[in-house]
Amino acid sequence: MSNYIEEIKTLVMEGEDEEIVDKIKEAVDAGVAPLDIVSNSLIQAMNEIGPMMATGEVFVPEVLMSAETMQVGLEYLKPMINDGDIESAGVVVIGTVEGDLHDIGKNLVAMMLESSGFEVHNIGIDQTPQDFVDAIEKYNADVVGLSALLTTTMIAMKETVALIKDKGLDVKIAVGGAPVSEEFAKEIGADGYSEDGPSAVTLCKQLLAK
Ligand code: B1M
């Protein structure tokens, strides 16, 4: 079974977007759990590509192909990942902050929230503070999720939280992304931090129970 996990991870790292679905289907048919594939093949592939990107072993176009392959895999697995809670749990607007083009992690969190019963509005990448405010108002969001993957865009996260607070919107603010921490979340006045999809689901539920 672990062969499938390795094989799928390799296809993502090599950007084989035309083969990924067939291989995932084969793995699922053989009994590999969809969440196992997400965590140990798809996410793991991106984790291994990070250092290779930093050392120049792979370049942006190759990383983009891997990202595209991961998205194809995620889309295929999406309907299979459902924790059984189908009652509407609340409305979430989620996006990646201004200047930041990373969308995989945010999409994964959106997918987990959706499959846990939240109504999710994924507004995309490179979203200005005003874009978030507009979306919160448009969808009457209960929670807004902000994602940042670059240390340089953490400042945009701070500015987004500040604008949402300035406008006095009745919405809980959850933040996440690799360089973000619980401490940073507190420092910028967010209501909570989560490190991955499952903990984002728990956090959103907790924030709405308050
Ligand atoms: Co970029 N990139 N990248 N990149 N990239 C990182 C983040 C980096 C760590 C790689 C490295 O150098 N080791 C580094 C950041 C360094 C830093 O600032 N600390 C980096 C850099 C430097 C850059 C560029 C500047 C490179 C360049 O052009 N020279 C450039 C910046 C572009 C920009 O944004 N303006 C850039 C570009 C790109 C690509 C476009 C090529 C591509 C993104 C494609 C896409 O998203 N469609 C890309 C990728 C793929 C990566 C890595 C390899 C993988 C990111 C990823 O998808 N991870 C990444 C290295 C790494 O993280 N290992 C890297 C998998 C994903 C599931 O995890 O996104 O962490 P993650 O999401 C997690 C959690 O963080 C959390 O839950 C998710 C699920 O578990 N989470 C949330 C995320 N958002 C949340 C929101 C929440 C809650 C939880 O709200 C409530």
Coordinates of C-alpha atoms and ligand atoms in Angstrom, one line a residue:
M1 CA 0.0 0.0 0.0
S2 CA 2.9 2.4 0.8
N3 CA 4.1 2.0 -2.8
Y4 CA 1.0 3.9 -3.9
I5 CA 1.8 6.7 -1.5
E6 CA 5.4 6.9 -2.9
E7 CA 4.3 6.6 -6.5
I8 CA 1.6 9.3 -6.2
K9 CA 4.1 11.6 -4.4
T10 CA 6.6 11.1 -7.3
L11 CA 4.0 11.9 -9.9
V12 CA 3.3 15.2 -8.1
M13 CA 6.9 16.0 -7.8
E14 CA 7.4 15.3 -11.5
G15 CA 4.3 17.3 -12.5
E16 CA 2.6 14.3 -14.2
D17 CA -0.9 15.9 -14.2
E18 CA -2.2 13.5 -16.9
E19 CA -1.3 10.4 -14.9
I20 CA -2.2 11.4 -11.4
V21 CA -5.9 10.7 -11.4
D22 CA -5.5 7.1 -12.8
K23 CA -2.9 6.4 -10.1
I24 CA -5.0 7.8 -7.3
K25 CA -8.0 5.8 -8.5
E26 CA -5.9 2.7 -8.5
A27 CA -4.7 3.4 -4.9
V28 CA -8.2 4.2 -3.6
D29 CA -9.5 1.0 -5.3
A30 CA -6.8 -0.9 -3.5
G31 CA -7.9 0.5 -0.2
V32 CA -5.6 3.5 0.4
A33 CA -7.5 6.1 2.4
P34 CA -8.1 9.4 0.5
L35 CA -6.9 11.5 3.5
D36 CA -3.7 9.4 3.6
I37 CA -3.1 10.3 0.0
V38 CA -3.6 14.0 0.7
S39 CA -1.3 14.0 3.7
N40 CA 1.4 11.6 2.8
S41 CA 1.6 12.0 -1.0
L42 CA 0.3 15.4 -2.1
I43 CA 1.3 17.6 0.9
Q44 CA 4.5 15.6 1.3
A45 CA 5.5 16.2 -2.3
M46 CA 5.2 19.9 -1.8
N47 CA 7.1 19.7 1.4
E48 CA 10.0 18.0 -0.4
I49 CA 9.9 20.4 -3.3
G50 CA 10.3 23.4 -1.0
P51 CA 14.0 22.9 -0.1
M52 CA 14.7 21.8 -3.7
M53 CA 13.3 25.2 -4.8
A54 CA 15.4 27.0 -2.3
T55 CA 18.6 25.3 -3.5
G56 CA 17.9 25.8 -7.2
E57 CA 17.5 22.1 -7.8
V58 CA 14.0 22.8 -9.3
F59 CA 12.7 26.1 -10.8
V60 CA 9.4 27.9 -10.7
P61 CA 7.9 26.4 -13.9
E62 CA 8.6 22.9 -12.5
V63 CA 7.1 23.8 -9.1
L64 CA 4.1 25.2 -10.9
M65 CA 3.6 21.8 -12.8
S66 CA 3.8 20.1 -9.4
A67 CA 1.3 22.5 -7.9
E68 CA -1.0 21.9 -10.9
T69 CA -0.7 18.1 -10.5
M70 CA -1.5 18.4 -6.8
Q71 CA -4.6 20.5 -7.6
V72 CA -5.8 17.9 -10.1
G73 CA -5.3 15.2 -7.4
L74 CA -7.1 17.3 -4.8
E75 CA -10.1 18.0 -7.0
Y76 CA -10.4 14.2 -7.7
L77 CA -10.2 13.3 -4.0
K78 CA -12.5 16.2 -2.8
P79 CA -15.8 14.3 -3.0
M80 CA -14.3 11.4 -1.1
I81 CA -13.3 13.5 1.9
N82 CA -16.2 14.1 4.1
D83 CA -16.4 13.8 7.9
G84 CA -20.1 13.0 7.7
D85 CA -21.2 16.3 9.2
I86 CA -23.5 17.7 6.5
E87 CA -25.4 20.3 8.6
S88 CA -24.5 23.9 7.6
A89 CA -21.9 24.9 10.1
G90 CA -21.5 28.5 9.1
V91 CA -20.3 30.8 6.3
V92 CA -16.5 31.1 5.7
V93 CA -14.7 33.5 3.3
I94 CA -11.2 32.4 2.6
G95 CA -8.4 33.8 0.5
T96 CA -4.6 34.4 0.2
V97 CA -3.5 37.9 1.2
E98 CA -2.2 40.6 -1.2
G99 CA 1.1 40.0 -2.9
D100 CA 0.9 36.3 -2.3
L101 CA 0.2 33.8 -5.1
H102 CA 0.3 30.5 -3.1
D103 CA -3.1 28.9 -3.3
I104 CA -2.7 25.1 -2.6
G105 CA -2.8 25.2 1.2
K106 CA -5.7 27.7 1.2
N107 CA -7.6 25.5 -1.3
L108 CA -6.9 22.4 0.9
V109 CA -8.3 24.2 4.0
A110 CA -11.3 25.4 1.9
M111 CA -11.9 21.8 0.8
M112 CA -11.8 20.5 4.4
L113 CA -14.1 23.2 5.6
E114 CA -16.5 22.5 2.8
S115 CA -16.5 18.8 3.5
S116 CA -17.2 19.5 7.2
G117 CA -20.4 21.4 6.3
F118 CA -19.3 25.0 6.1
E119 CA -20.5 27.2 3.2
V120 CA -17.1 28.3 1.8
H121 CA -16.4 31.2 -0.5
N122 CA -12.9 30.9 -1.8
I123 CA -12.0 34.3 -3.1
G124 CA -8.6 33.3 -4.5
I125 CA -5.0 34.6 -4.3
D126 CA -3.5 38.1 -4.1
Q127 CA -6.6 39.6 -2.3
T128 CA -6.3 43.1 -1.0
P129 CA -7.6 44.0 2.5
Q130 CA -10.6 45.7 0.8
D131 CA -11.3 42.6 -1.3
F132 CA -11.7 40.6 2.0
V133 CA -13.9 43.3 3.5
D134 CA -16.1 43.3 0.3
A135 CA -16.4 39.5 0.4
I136 CA -17.2 39.4 4.1
E137 CA -20.1 41.8 3.5
K138 CA -21.2 40.2 0.2
Y139 CA -21.5 36.7 1.7
N140 CA -22.3 37.8 5.3
A141 CA -19.5 35.6 6.5
D142 CA -19.2 34.2 10.1
V143 CA -15.5 33.5 9.7
V144 CA -12.8 34.9 7.4
G145 CA -9.7 32.8 6.8
L146 CA -6.5 34.5 5.7
S147 CA -3.6 32.6 4.2
A148 CA 0.0 33.8 3.8
L149 CA 3.0 31.7 2.7
L150 CA 5.7 34.3 2.5
T151 CA 7.3 36.2 5.4
T152 CA 7.0 39.3 3.2
T153 CA 3.2 39.0 2.9
M154 CA 2.6 38.6 6.6
I155 CA 2.4 42.4 6.7
A156 CA -0.5 42.2 4.3
M157 CA -2.2 39.8 6.7
K158 CA -1.7 42.3 9.5
E159 CA -3.2 45.1 7.3
T160 CA -6.2 43.0 6.4
V161 CA -7.0 42.2 10.0
A162 CA -6.6 45.9 10.8
L163 CA -9.1 46.9 8.1
I164 CA -11.6 44.3 9.0
K165 CA -11.5 45.6 12.6
D166 CA -11.6 49.2 11.6
K167 CA -14.8 48.5 9.6
G168 CA -16.3 46.9 12.8
L169 CA -17.4 43.8 10.9
D170 CA -19.0 41.1 13.0
V171 CA -16.8 38.3 11.8
K172 CA -14.2 36.0 13.4
I173 CA -10.8 36.1 11.9
A174 CA -8.7 32.9 11.5
V175 CA -5.2 32.9 10.0
G176 CA -2.8 30.3 8.8
G177 CA 0.1 29.5 6.4
A178 CA 3.6 28.2 6.9
P179 CA 5.3 31.3 8.3
V180 CA 2.3 32.2 10.5
S181 CA 2.2 31.3 14.2
E182 CA -0.2 31.4 17.1
E183 CA 1.9 34.2 18.6
F184 CA 1.8 36.2 15.3
A185 CA -2.0 35.7 15.2
K186 CA -2.3 37.2 18.7
E187 CA 0.0 40.0 17.9
I188 CA -2.1 41.2 14.9
G189 CA -5.4 40.7 16.7
A190 CA -6.8 37.7 14.8
D191 CA -9.2 35.4 16.7
G192 CA -7.3 32.2 16.0
Y193 CA -4.5 30.4 14.2
S194 CA -4.5 26.9 12.7
E195 CA -1.7 25.0 11.2
D196 CA -3.5 22.8 8.8
G197 CA -6.9 21.8 7.3
P198 CA -8.2 19.6 10.1
S199 CA -7.2 22.2 12.8
A200 CA -8.8 24.9 10.7
V201 CA -12.1 23.0 10.9
T202 CA -11.8 22.7 14.6
L203 CA -10.9 26.3 15.0
C204 CA -13.8 27.6 12.9
K205 CA -16.2 25.4 14.9
Q206 CA -14.8 26.7 18.2
L207 CA -15.0 30.3 17.0
L208 CA -18.6 29.9 16.1
A209 CA -19.5 28.2 19.4
K210 CA -18.3 31.3 21.3
Ligands
B1M1 CO1 6.7 29.5 -3.2 N1 7.7 29.7 -1.6 N2 7.4 31.1 -3.9 N3 5.8 29.0 -4.8 N4 6.5 27.7 -2.5 C1 7.5 28.8 -0.5 C2 6.4 29.2 0.4 C3 9.0 28.7 0.2 C4 8.9 28.3 1.7 C5 9.9 27.9 -0.6 C6 11.4 27.9 -0.2 O1 12.1 28.8 -0.6 N5 11.8 27.0 0.6 C7 9.4 30.2 0.0 C8 9.0 31.2 1.1 C9 10.1 31.7 2.0 C10 9.6 32.7 3.0 O2 9.1 33.7 2.7 N6 9.6 32.2 4.2 C11 8.7 30.5 -1.3 C12 9.2 31.5 -2.2 C13 10.4 32.3 -1.8 C14 8.5 31.8 -3.4 C15 8.9 32.9 -4.5 C16 9.3 34.3 -3.9 C17 9.9 32.3 -5.4 C18 10.4 33.1 -6.5 O3 9.7 33.6 -7.4 N7 11.7 33.4 -6.4 C19 7.5 33.1 -5.3 C20 6.6 34.1 -4.6 C21 5.3 34.3 -5.5 C22 4.3 35.1 -4.7 O4 3.5 34.5 -4.0 N8 4.3 36.4 -4.9 C23 7.0 31.7 -5.1 C24 6.2 31.1 -6.0 C25 5.7 29.8 -5.9 C26 4.9 29.1 -7.1 C27 4.0 30.0 -7.8 C28 6.0 28.5 -8.0 C29 4.3 27.9 -6.3 C30 2.8 28.2 -5.9 C31 1.8 27.6 -6.8 C32 0.4 27.6 -6.2 O5 0.2 27.7 -5.1 N9 -0.5 27.4 -7.2 C33 5.1 27.8 -5.0 C34 5.1 26.7 -4.2 C35 4.3 25.5 -4.6 C36 5.9 26.7 -2.9 C37 6.1 25.5 -2.0 C38 7.1 24.6 -2.6 C39 4.9 24.7 -1.6 C40 3.7 25.5 -1.0 C41 2.6 24.5 -0.8 O6 1.7 24.5 -1.7 N10 2.6 23.7 0.2 C42 6.6 26.3 -0.7 C43 7.5 25.4 0.2 C44 6.8 24.7 1.3 O7 5.8 25.2 1.8 N11 7.2 23.5 1.6 C45 7.0 27.6 -1.2 C46 1.6 22.6 0.5 C47 0.5 23.2 1.2 C48 -0.5 22.0 1.5 O8 0.9 23.6 2.5 O9 0.6 26.0 1.8 O10 1.7 25.4 4.0 P1 0.7 25.1 2.9 O11 -0.7 25.1 3.6 C49 -1.0 24.4 4.8 C50 -0.8 25.2 6.1 O12 0.1 26.3 6.0 C51 -2.2 25.7 6.5 O13 -3.0 24.6 6.1 C52 -2.5 24.1 4.8 C53 -2.9 22.7 4.6 O14 -2.2 21.8 5.5 N12 -2.7 26.9 5.9 C54 -3.8 27.5 6.5 C55 -2.5 27.6 4.8 N13 -3.3 28.6 4.7 C56 -4.1 28.6 5.7 C57 -5.2 29.4 6.0 C58 -5.9 29.2 7.2 C59 -5.6 28.1 8.0 C60 -4.5 27.2 7.7 O15 -6.9 30.0 7.4 C61 -7.7 29.8 8.5

